Coordinates of N, CA and C and ligand atoms in Angstrom, one line a residue:
M1 N 81.7 104.1 -0.7 CA 82.4 102.9 -0.1 C 83.9 103.3 0.0
T2 N 84.5 102.9 1.2 CA 85.9 103.2 1.4 C 86.8 102.1 0.8
N3 N 88.0 102.5 0.4 CA 89.0 101.5 0.0 C 89.9 101.1 1.1
L4 N 89.8 101.8 2.2 CA 90.7 101.5 3.4 C 90.5 100.1 3.9
K5 N 91.6 99.4 4.2 CA 91.6 98.1 4.8 C 92.6 98.1 5.9
Y6 N 92.2 97.5 7.0 CA 93.2 97.4 8.1 C 94.3 96.5 7.8
K7 N 95.5 97.0 8.1 CA 96.7 96.2 8.0 C 97.6 96.5 9.2
C8 N 98.0 95.4 9.9 CA 98.8 95.6 11.1 C 100.1 96.2 10.7
M9 N 100.5 97.2 11.4 CA 101.8 97.9 11.0 C 102.9 97.4 11.9
M10 N 102.7 96.4 12.7 CA 103.7 95.7 13.5 C 104.3 96.7 14.5
G11 N 103.6 97.6 15.0 CA 104.1 98.6 16.0 C 104.2 98.0 17.4
G12 N 103.5 97.0 17.6 CA 103.5 96.3 18.9 C 102.7 97.1 20.0
T13 N 102.0 98.1 19.5 CA 101.2 99.0 20.5 C 100.2 98.1 21.2
C14 N 99.6 97.1 20.5 CA 98.5 96.3 21.2 C 99.1 95.5 22.3
C15 N 100.4 95.2 22.3 CA 100.9 94.3 23.3 C 101.8 95.0 24.3
H16 N 101.9 96.4 24.3 CA 102.8 97.1 25.2 C 102.2 98.3 25.9
E17 N 102.8 98.6 27.0 CA 102.5 99.8 27.7 C 102.7 101.0 26.8
I18 N 101.8 102.1 27.0 CA 102.0 103.3 26.2 C 102.6 104.3 27.1
P19 N 103.7 105.0 26.6 CA 104.3 106.0 27.5 C 103.3 107.1 27.8
G20 N 103.4 107.7 29.0 CA 102.5 108.7 29.5 C 101.6 108.2 30.5
D21 N 100.5 108.9 30.8 CA 99.6 108.6 31.9 C 98.6 107.5 31.6
Y22 N 98.4 107.2 30.3 CA 97.4 106.3 29.9 C 97.8 104.9 30.3
V23 N 96.9 104.1 30.9 CA 97.1 102.8 31.4 C 96.6 101.8 30.3
K24 N 97.5 101.1 29.7 CA 97.1 100.1 28.6 C 96.4 98.9 29.3
R25 N 95.2 98.6 28.7 CA 94.5 97.5 29.3 C 94.3 96.4 28.2
I26 N 94.8 95.2 28.5 CA 94.5 94.1 27.7 C 93.7 93.1 28.5
P27 N 92.4 93.3 28.4 CA 91.5 92.5 29.2 C 91.4 91.0 28.8
I28 N 91.4 90.1 29.8 CA 91.3 88.7 29.5 C 90.2 88.1 30.5
Y29 N 89.5 87.1 30.0 CA 88.5 86.4 30.8 C 89.2 85.3 31.7
P30 N 88.6 84.9 32.8 CA 89.2 83.9 33.6 C 89.7 82.7 32.9
D31 N 88.8 82.2 31.9 CA 89.2 81.0 31.2 C 90.5 81.2 30.3
E32 N 90.5 82.5 29.7 CA 91.7 82.8 28.9 C 92.9 82.9 29.8
A33 N 92.7 83.5 31.0 CA 93.9 83.6 32.0 C 94.4 82.2 32.3
D34 N 93.5 81.3 32.5 CA 94.0 79.9 32.9 C 94.9 79.3 31.8
K35 N 94.5 79.5 30.5 CA 95.3 79.0 29.4 C 96.7 79.6 29.3
L36 N 96.7 81.0 29.5 CA 97.9 81.7 29.4 C 98.9 81.4 30.5
I37 N 98.3 81.2 31.7 CA 99.1 80.8 32.9 C 99.8 79.5 32.7
E38 N 99.0 78.6 32.1 CA 99.5 77.2 31.9 C 100.7 77.2 30.9
I39 N 100.5 78.0 29.8 CA 101.6 78.1 28.8 C 102.8 78.8 29.4
A40 N 102.6 79.8 30.2 CA 103.7 80.5 30.8 C 104.5 79.6 31.7
K41 N 103.7 78.7 32.4 CA 104.4 77.7 33.3 C 105.3 76.8 32.5
K42 N 104.7 76.3 31.4 CA 105.4 75.3 30.5 C 106.7 76.0 30.0
R43 N 106.6 77.3 29.6 CA 107.7 78.0 29.0 C 108.6 78.6 30.0
E44 N 108.2 78.5 31.2 CA 109.0 79.1 32.4 C 109.2 80.6 32.2
I45 N 108.2 81.3 31.8 CA 108.3 82.7 31.7 C 107.3 83.3 32.8
E46 N 107.7 84.6 33.2 CA 106.9 85.2 34.2 C 105.7 85.9 33.5
F47 N 104.5 85.5 33.9 CA 103.3 86.1 33.4 C 102.4 86.5 34.5
K48 N 102.1 87.8 34.6 CA 101.3 88.3 35.7 C 100.0 89.0 35.3
I49 N 98.9 88.7 36.0 CA 97.7 89.4 35.7 C 97.2 90.1 36.9
I50 N 96.3 91.0 36.7 CA 95.7 91.8 37.8 C 94.2 91.9 37.5
E51 N 93.4 92.0 38.6 CA 92.0 92.1 38.5 C 91.6 93.3 37.7
D52 N 90.7 93.2 36.8 CA 90.3 94.4 36.0 C 88.9 94.8 36.2
L53 N 87.9 94.1 35.6 CA 86.5 94.4 35.9 C 86.0 93.6 37.0
I54 N 85.6 94.3 38.1 CA 85.2 93.7 39.3 C 84.0 94.4 39.9
F55 N 83.1 93.6 40.6 CA 82.0 94.2 41.3 C 82.0 93.7 42.8
P56 N 81.6 94.5 43.7 CA 81.5 94.0 45.1 C 80.1 93.4 45.3
D57 N 80.1 92.2 45.8 CA 78.8 91.6 46.1 C 78.6 91.7 47.6
I58 N 77.8 92.7 48.0 CA 77.6 92.9 49.5 C 76.8 91.9 50.2
K59 N 76.0 91.1 49.5 CA 75.2 90.0 50.1 C 76.2 88.9 50.6
N60 N 77.1 88.5 49.8 CA 78.0 87.4 50.2 C 79.4 87.8 50.6
E61 N 79.6 89.2 50.6 CA 80.9 89.8 51.0 C 82.0 89.2 50.2
K62 N 81.8 89.3 48.9 CA 82.8 88.8 47.9 C 83.1 89.8 46.9
I63 N 84.3 89.7 46.3 CA 84.6 90.5 45.1 C 84.4 89.6 43.9
L64 N 83.5 90.0 43.0 CA 83.3 89.2 41.8 C 84.2 89.7 40.7
V65 N 85.0 88.7 40.2 CA 86.0 89.1 39.2 C 85.5 88.7 37.8
L66 N 85.2 89.7 36.9 CA 84.7 89.3 35.6 C 85.8 89.2 34.6
T67 N 86.8 90.1 34.7 CA 88.0 90.0 33.8 C 89.3 90.4 34.6
Y68 N 90.4 90.0 34.0 CA 91.7 90.4 34.5 C 92.3 91.2 33.4
R69 N 93.5 91.8 33.7 CA 94.2 92.3 32.5 C 95.7 91.9 32.7
I70 N 96.4 91.8 31.6 CA 97.8 91.4 31.6 C 98.6 92.5 32.1
R71 N 99.5 92.1 33.1 CA 100.4 93.2 33.7 C 101.5 93.4 32.7
L72 N 101.8 94.7 32.5 CA 102.8 95.1 31.6 C 103.9 95.9 32.3
D73 N 103.9 95.9 33.6 CA 104.9 96.6 34.4 C 106.1 95.7 34.6
N74 N 106.7 95.3 33.5 CA 107.9 94.5 33.5 C 109.0 95.1 32.7
E75 N 110.1 94.5 32.6 CA 111.3 95.1 31.9 C 111.0 95.6 30.5
S76 N 110.2 94.7 29.7 CA 110.0 95.1 28.3 C 108.7 96.0 28.2
Q77 N 108.1 96.2 29.3 CA 106.8 97.0 29.3 C 105.8 96.4 28.3
G78 N 105.8 95.1 28.2 CA 104.9 94.5 27.3 C 104.5 93.1 27.7
C79 N 103.6 92.5 26.9 CA 103.1 91.2 27.2 C 104.2 90.2 27.1
P80 N 104.4 89.3 28.1 CA 105.6 88.4 28.0 C 105.5 87.4 26.9
F81 N 104.3 87.3 26.2 CA 104.2 86.4 25.1 C 104.6 87.1 23.7
Y82 N 105.0 88.4 23.8 CA 105.3 89.1 22.6 C 106.8 88.9 22.3
D83 N 107.1 88.6 21.0 CA 108.5 88.4 20.6 C 108.8 89.4 19.5
K84 N 109.9 90.1 19.7 CA 110.2 91.3 18.8 C 110.2 90.8 17.3
K85 N 110.7 89.6 17.0 CA 110.7 89.2 15.6 C 109.4 88.6 15.2
R86 N 108.8 87.7 16.0 CA 107.7 86.9 15.6 C 106.3 87.5 16.0
G87 N 106.3 88.6 16.9 CA 105.1 89.1 17.4 C 104.5 88.2 18.4
C88 N 103.2 88.0 18.4 CA 102.5 87.2 19.4 C 102.9 85.7 19.2
T89 N 103.3 85.1 20.3 CA 103.7 83.7 20.3 C 102.7 82.7 20.8
V90 N 101.5 83.2 21.0 CA 100.4 82.3 21.5 C 99.2 82.5 20.6
H91 N 99.5 82.5 19.3 CA 98.4 82.8 18.3 C 97.2 81.9 18.4
N92 N 97.4 80.6 18.7 CA 96.3 79.7 18.7 C 95.3 79.9 19.9
I93 N 95.8 80.5 20.9 CA 95.0 80.8 22.1 C 94.9 82.3 22.5
K94 N 95.1 83.1 21.5 CA 95.1 84.5 21.7 C 93.8 85.0 22.3
P95 N 93.9 85.8 23.4 CA 92.6 86.3 24.0 C 91.7 87.0 23.0
L96 N 90.4 87.1 23.2 CA 89.5 87.7 22.3 C 89.9 89.2 22.1
A97 N 90.3 89.9 23.2 CA 90.7 91.3 23.1 C 91.8 91.5 22.1
C98 N 92.8 90.5 22.0 CA 93.9 90.6 21.0 C 93.4 90.2 19.6
Q99 N 92.5 89.2 19.5 CA 92.0 88.9 18.2 C 91.3 90.0 17.5
A100 N 90.6 90.8 18.3 CA 89.7 91.8 17.8 C 90.5 93.1 17.5
Y101 N 91.6 93.3 18.1 CA 92.4 94.5 18.0 C 92.7 95.0 16.6
P102 N 92.5 96.3 16.3 CA 92.3 97.4 17.1 C 90.9 97.7 17.5
L103 N 90.0 96.8 17.2 CA 88.6 97.0 17.7 C 88.6 96.6 19.2
A104 N 87.9 97.3 20.0 CA 87.9 97.0 21.4 C 86.5 97.2 22.0
L105 N 86.4 96.9 23.3 CA 85.1 97.1 23.9 C 85.2 98.3 24.8
K106 N 84.3 99.3 24.6 CA 84.4 100.5 25.4 C 83.2 100.4 26.4
Q107 N 83.5 100.7 27.7 CA 82.5 100.6 28.7 C 81.7 101.9 28.7
I108 N 80.3 101.8 28.5 CA 79.5 103.0 28.4 C 78.8 103.3 29.8
D109 N 78.5 102.2 30.5 CA 78.1 102.4 31.9 C 78.4 101.1 32.6
A110 N 78.0 101.0 33.9 CA 78.4 99.8 34.7 C 78.2 98.5 34.0
F111 N 77.1 98.3 33.3 CA 76.8 97.0 32.7 C 76.8 96.9 31.2
N112 N 77.1 98.0 30.5 CA 77.0 98.0 29.1 C 78.3 98.4 28.4
F113 N 78.6 97.8 27.2 CA 79.8 98.1 26.5 C 79.4 98.3 25.0
E114 N 80.3 98.9 24.2 CA 80.1 99.0 22.8 C 81.4 98.7 22.1
I115 N 81.3 98.3 20.8 CA 82.5 98.1 20.0 C 83.1 99.4 19.6
S116 N 84.4 99.6 19.9 CA 85.0 100.9 19.5 C 86.3 100.6 18.8
I117 N 87.0 101.7 18.5 CA 88.4 101.5 17.8 C 89.4 102.1 18.8
D118 N 90.5 101.3 19.0 CA 91.5 101.8 19.9 C 92.3 103.0 19.2
P119 N 92.2 104.2 19.7 CA 92.9 105.3 19.0 C 94.4 105.3 19.1
L120 N 95.0 104.3 19.8 CA 96.4 104.3 20.0 C 97.1 103.4 19.0
C121 N 96.4 102.6 18.2 CA 97.0 101.8 17.2 C 97.5 102.6 16.1
N122 N 98.7 102.3 15.6 CA 99.4 103.1 14.6 C 98.5 103.3 13.3
F123 N 97.9 102.2 12.9 CA 97.0 102.3 11.7 C 95.9 103.3 11.9
V124 N 95.3 103.3 13.1 CA 94.2 104.2 13.5 C 94.7 105.6 13.5
I125 N 95.9 105.8 14.1 CA 96.5 107.2 14.1 C 96.7 107.7 12.7
N126 N 97.2 106.8 11.8 CA 97.5 107.3 10.4 C 96.3 107.5 9.6
N127 N 95.1 106.9 10.0 CA 93.9 107.1 9.2 C 92.8 107.7 10.1
Y128 N 93.2 108.5 11.0 CA 92.2 108.9 12.0 C 91.0 109.7 11.4
E129 N 91.3 110.6 10.5 CA 90.2 111.4 9.9 C 89.2 110.6 9.3
E130 N 89.6 109.6 8.5 CA 88.6 108.7 7.8 C 87.9 107.8 8.9
L131 N 88.6 107.3 9.8 CA 88.0 106.4 10.8 C 87.1 107.1 11.8
E132 N 87.3 108.4 12.0 CA 86.5 109.2 12.9 C 85.0 109.2 12.5
T133 N 84.8 109.1 11.2 CA 83.4 109.3 10.7 C 82.8 108.0 10.2
V134 N 83.5 106.8 10.4 CA 82.9 105.6 9.7 C 81.6 105.2 10.4
D135 N 80.7 104.6 9.5 CA 79.5 104.0 10.1 C 79.8 102.5 10.2
L136 N 78.8 101.7 10.7 CA 79.0 100.3 11.0 C 79.4 99.5 9.7
E137 N 78.7 99.8 8.6 CA 79.0 99.1 7.4 C 80.5 99.3 7.0
K138 N 81.0 100.5 7.1 CA 82.4 100.8 6.7 C 83.3 100.1 7.7
L139 N 82.9 100.2 8.9 CA 83.8 99.5 10.0 C 84.0 98.0 9.6
K140 N 82.9 97.4 9.2 CA 83.0 96.0 8.9 C 83.9 95.7 7.7
T141 N 83.9 96.7 6.7 CA 84.7 96.5 5.5 C 86.2 96.8 5.8
I142 N 86.4 97.8 6.6 CA 87.8 98.1 6.9 C 88.5 97.1 7.8
F143 N 87.7 96.6 8.8 CA 88.3 95.6 9.7 C 87.6 94.3 9.5
Q144 N 87.8 93.8 8.2 CA 87.0 92.6 7.8 C 87.3 91.4 8.7
E145 N 88.5 91.1 9.1 CA 88.8 90.0 9.9 C 88.6 90.2 11.4
E146 N 88.8 91.5 11.8 CA 88.7 91.8 13.2 C 87.3 92.0 13.7
Y147 N 86.4 92.5 12.8 CA 85.0 92.8 13.2 C 84.3 91.5 13.8
P148 N 84.3 90.4 13.0 CA 83.7 89.2 13.6 C 84.2 88.8 14.9
K149 N 85.5 89.0 15.1 CA 86.1 88.7 16.4 C 85.6 89.6 17.5
A150 N 85.5 90.9 17.1 CA 85.0 91.9 18.1 C 83.5 91.5 18.5
V151 N 82.8 91.0 17.5 CA 81.4 90.6 17.8 C 81.4 89.4 18.8
I152 N 82.3 88.5 18.6 CA 82.4 87.3 19.6 C 82.8 87.9 21.0
F153 N 83.7 88.8 21.0 CA 84.2 89.4 22.2 C 83.0 90.1 22.9
Y154 N 82.3 90.9 22.1 CA 81.1 91.6 22.6 C 80.1 90.7 23.2
R155 N 79.8 89.6 22.5 CA 78.8 88.7 22.9 C 79.2 88.0 24.2
K156 N 80.5 87.6 24.3 CA 80.9 87.0 25.6 C 80.7 87.9 26.7
N157 N 81.1 89.2 26.5 CA 80.9 90.2 27.5 C 79.5 90.3 27.9
K158 N 78.6 90.3 27.0 CA 77.2 90.4 27.2 C 76.7 89.2 28.1
R159 N 77.2 88.1 27.7 CA 76.8 86.9 28.5 C 77.2 87.0 30.0
I160 N 78.4 87.5 30.2 CA 78.8 87.8 31.6 C 77.9 88.7 32.3
M161 N 77.6 89.8 31.6 CA 76.7 90.8 32.2 C 75.3 90.3 32.5
F162 N 74.8 89.4 31.6 CA 73.5 88.8 31.8 C 73.6 87.9 33.0
K163 N 74.7 87.2 33.2 CA 74.9 86.3 34.3 C 74.8 87.1 35.6
I164 N 75.5 88.2 35.6 CA 75.5 89.1 36.8 C 74.1 89.5 37.1
R165 N 73.4 90.0 36.0 CA 72.0 90.5 36.2 C 71.1 89.4 36.7
E166 N 71.3 88.2 36.2 CA 70.5 87.0 36.6 C 70.7 86.7 38.0
L167 N 71.9 86.7 38.5 CA 72.3 86.4 39.9 C 71.6 87.5 40.8
E168 N 71.6 88.7 40.2 CA 71.0 89.8 41.0 C 69.5 89.6 41.2
V169 N 68.8 89.4 40.0 CA 67.3 89.3 40.1 C 66.9 88.1 40.9
T170 N 67.7 87.1 41.0 CA 67.3 85.9 41.8 C 67.9 86.0 43.2
N171 N 68.3 87.2 43.5 CA 68.8 87.5 44.9 C 69.9 86.6 45.4
K172 N 70.7 86.2 44.5 CA 71.9 85.4 44.9 C 73.1 86.3 45.2
I173 N 73.1 87.5 44.6 CA 74.1 88.5 44.9 C 73.5 89.8 45.0
S174 N 74.2 90.8 45.5 CA 73.7 92.1 45.6 C 74.8 93.1 45.3
I175 N 74.7 93.8 44.2 CA 75.7 94.8 43.8 C 75.2 96.2 44.1
P176 N 75.9 97.0 44.9 CA 75.4 98.3 45.2 C 75.6 99.2 44.0
R177 N 74.6 100.1 43.7 CA 74.7 101.0 42.6 C 75.6 102.2 43.0
E178 N 75.7 102.5 44.3 CA 76.6 103.6 44.7 C 77.4 103.0 45.9
I179 N 78.7 103.4 45.9 CA 79.5 102.9 46.9 C 80.7 103.9 47.1
S180 N 81.1 104.2 48.3 CA 82.2 105.1 48.5 C 83.5 104.4 48.2
L181 N 84.4 105.2 47.8 CA 85.8 104.6 47.4 C 86.4 104.0 48.6
D182 N 86.2 104.6 49.8 CA 86.8 104.0 51.0 C 86.2 102.7 51.3
H183 N 84.9 102.5 51.2 CA 84.3 101.2 51.5 C 84.8 100.2 50.5
F184 N 84.8 100.6 49.2 CA 85.3 99.7 48.2 C 86.7 99.2 48.4
N185 N 87.5 100.1 48.8 CA 88.9 99.8 49.1 C 89.0 98.8 50.3
D186 N 88.2 99.0 51.3 CA 88.2 98.1 52.4 C 87.8 96.7 52.0
Y187 N 86.7 96.7 51.2 CA 86.2 95.3 50.7 C 87.3 94.6 49.9
L188 N 88.0 95.4 49.1 CA 89.1 94.8 48.3 C 90.2 94.2 49.1
K189 N 90.4 94.8 50.3 CA 91.5 94.2 51.1 C 91.0 92.9 51.8
I190 N 89.7 92.8 52.2 CA 89.4 91.7 53.1 C 88.5 90.6 52.5
W191 N 87.8 90.9 51.4 CA 86.8 89.9 50.9 C 87.5 89.0 49.9
D192 N 86.9 87.7 49.9 CA 87.4 86.7 49.0 C 87.0 87.1 47.6
R193 N 87.6 86.4 46.6 CA 87.3 86.6 45.2 C 86.5 85.5 44.7
E194 N 85.6 85.8 43.8 CA 84.9 84.7 43.1 C 84.8 85.1 41.6
E195 N 85.3 84.2 40.7 CA 85.4 84.5 39.3 C 84.0 84.2 38.7
I196 N 83.6 85.1 37.8 CA 82.4 84.9 37.0 C 82.8 84.3 35.7
R197 N 82.4 83.1 35.4 CA 82.8 82.5 34.1 C 81.6 82.2 33.2
V198 N 81.8 82.4 31.9 CA 80.8 82.0 31.0 C 81.6 81.3 29.8
K199 N 80.8 80.6 29.0 CA 81.5 79.9 27.8 C 81.6 80.9 26.7
Ligands
SF4_201 S1 98.6 87.5 23.9 FE1 99.7 87.9 22.0 S2 98.5 89.5 21.0 FE2 97.8 89.5 23.1 S3 99.0 91.0 24.2 FE3 100.2 89.1 24.4 S4 101.6 89.0 22.7 FE4 100.1 90.6 22.2

């Protein structure tokens, strides 16, 4: 049994762009985006999101939006809700991705994800050797508070994927398994968006 316990080192990595080629992703569901946009309006701060996980629906000629991500290409290179002294300022409505961090969802194929550890978190970097070999039981012990949040995050993702599959098998949508980048880029320019929402 390990004695290692996750402790946030307040590096702010989870809320900021990472220097280099890596694109930091803080995924948020449409309902989470709504709440954050509302708070940003009230606080009069600039908060931008960009489509993240999307599928083209060739039957209805629409882009299905499953998640967005918080845009970090601003002056602070970070989430506008992050405060240097206080950290996150939207604790009560923090997106699931933030609640679970440094646990994250890793996409393993078009429709499936698994719980993984973000290698860019400072705690993870400092304990990389031990974390590299952990099994599920150890993972639950080390990330005692974060693991249950990661499970909620994972289950919500699963519900979204089930909804997509259900729409497919009932012929309400059609998602191509192969598509050229040129076609996809064309669709992105002209098709309307439809958000896929689950509770
Ligand atoms: S919502 Fe809070 S925890 Fe999430 S990225 Fe923004 S400041 Fe960080």
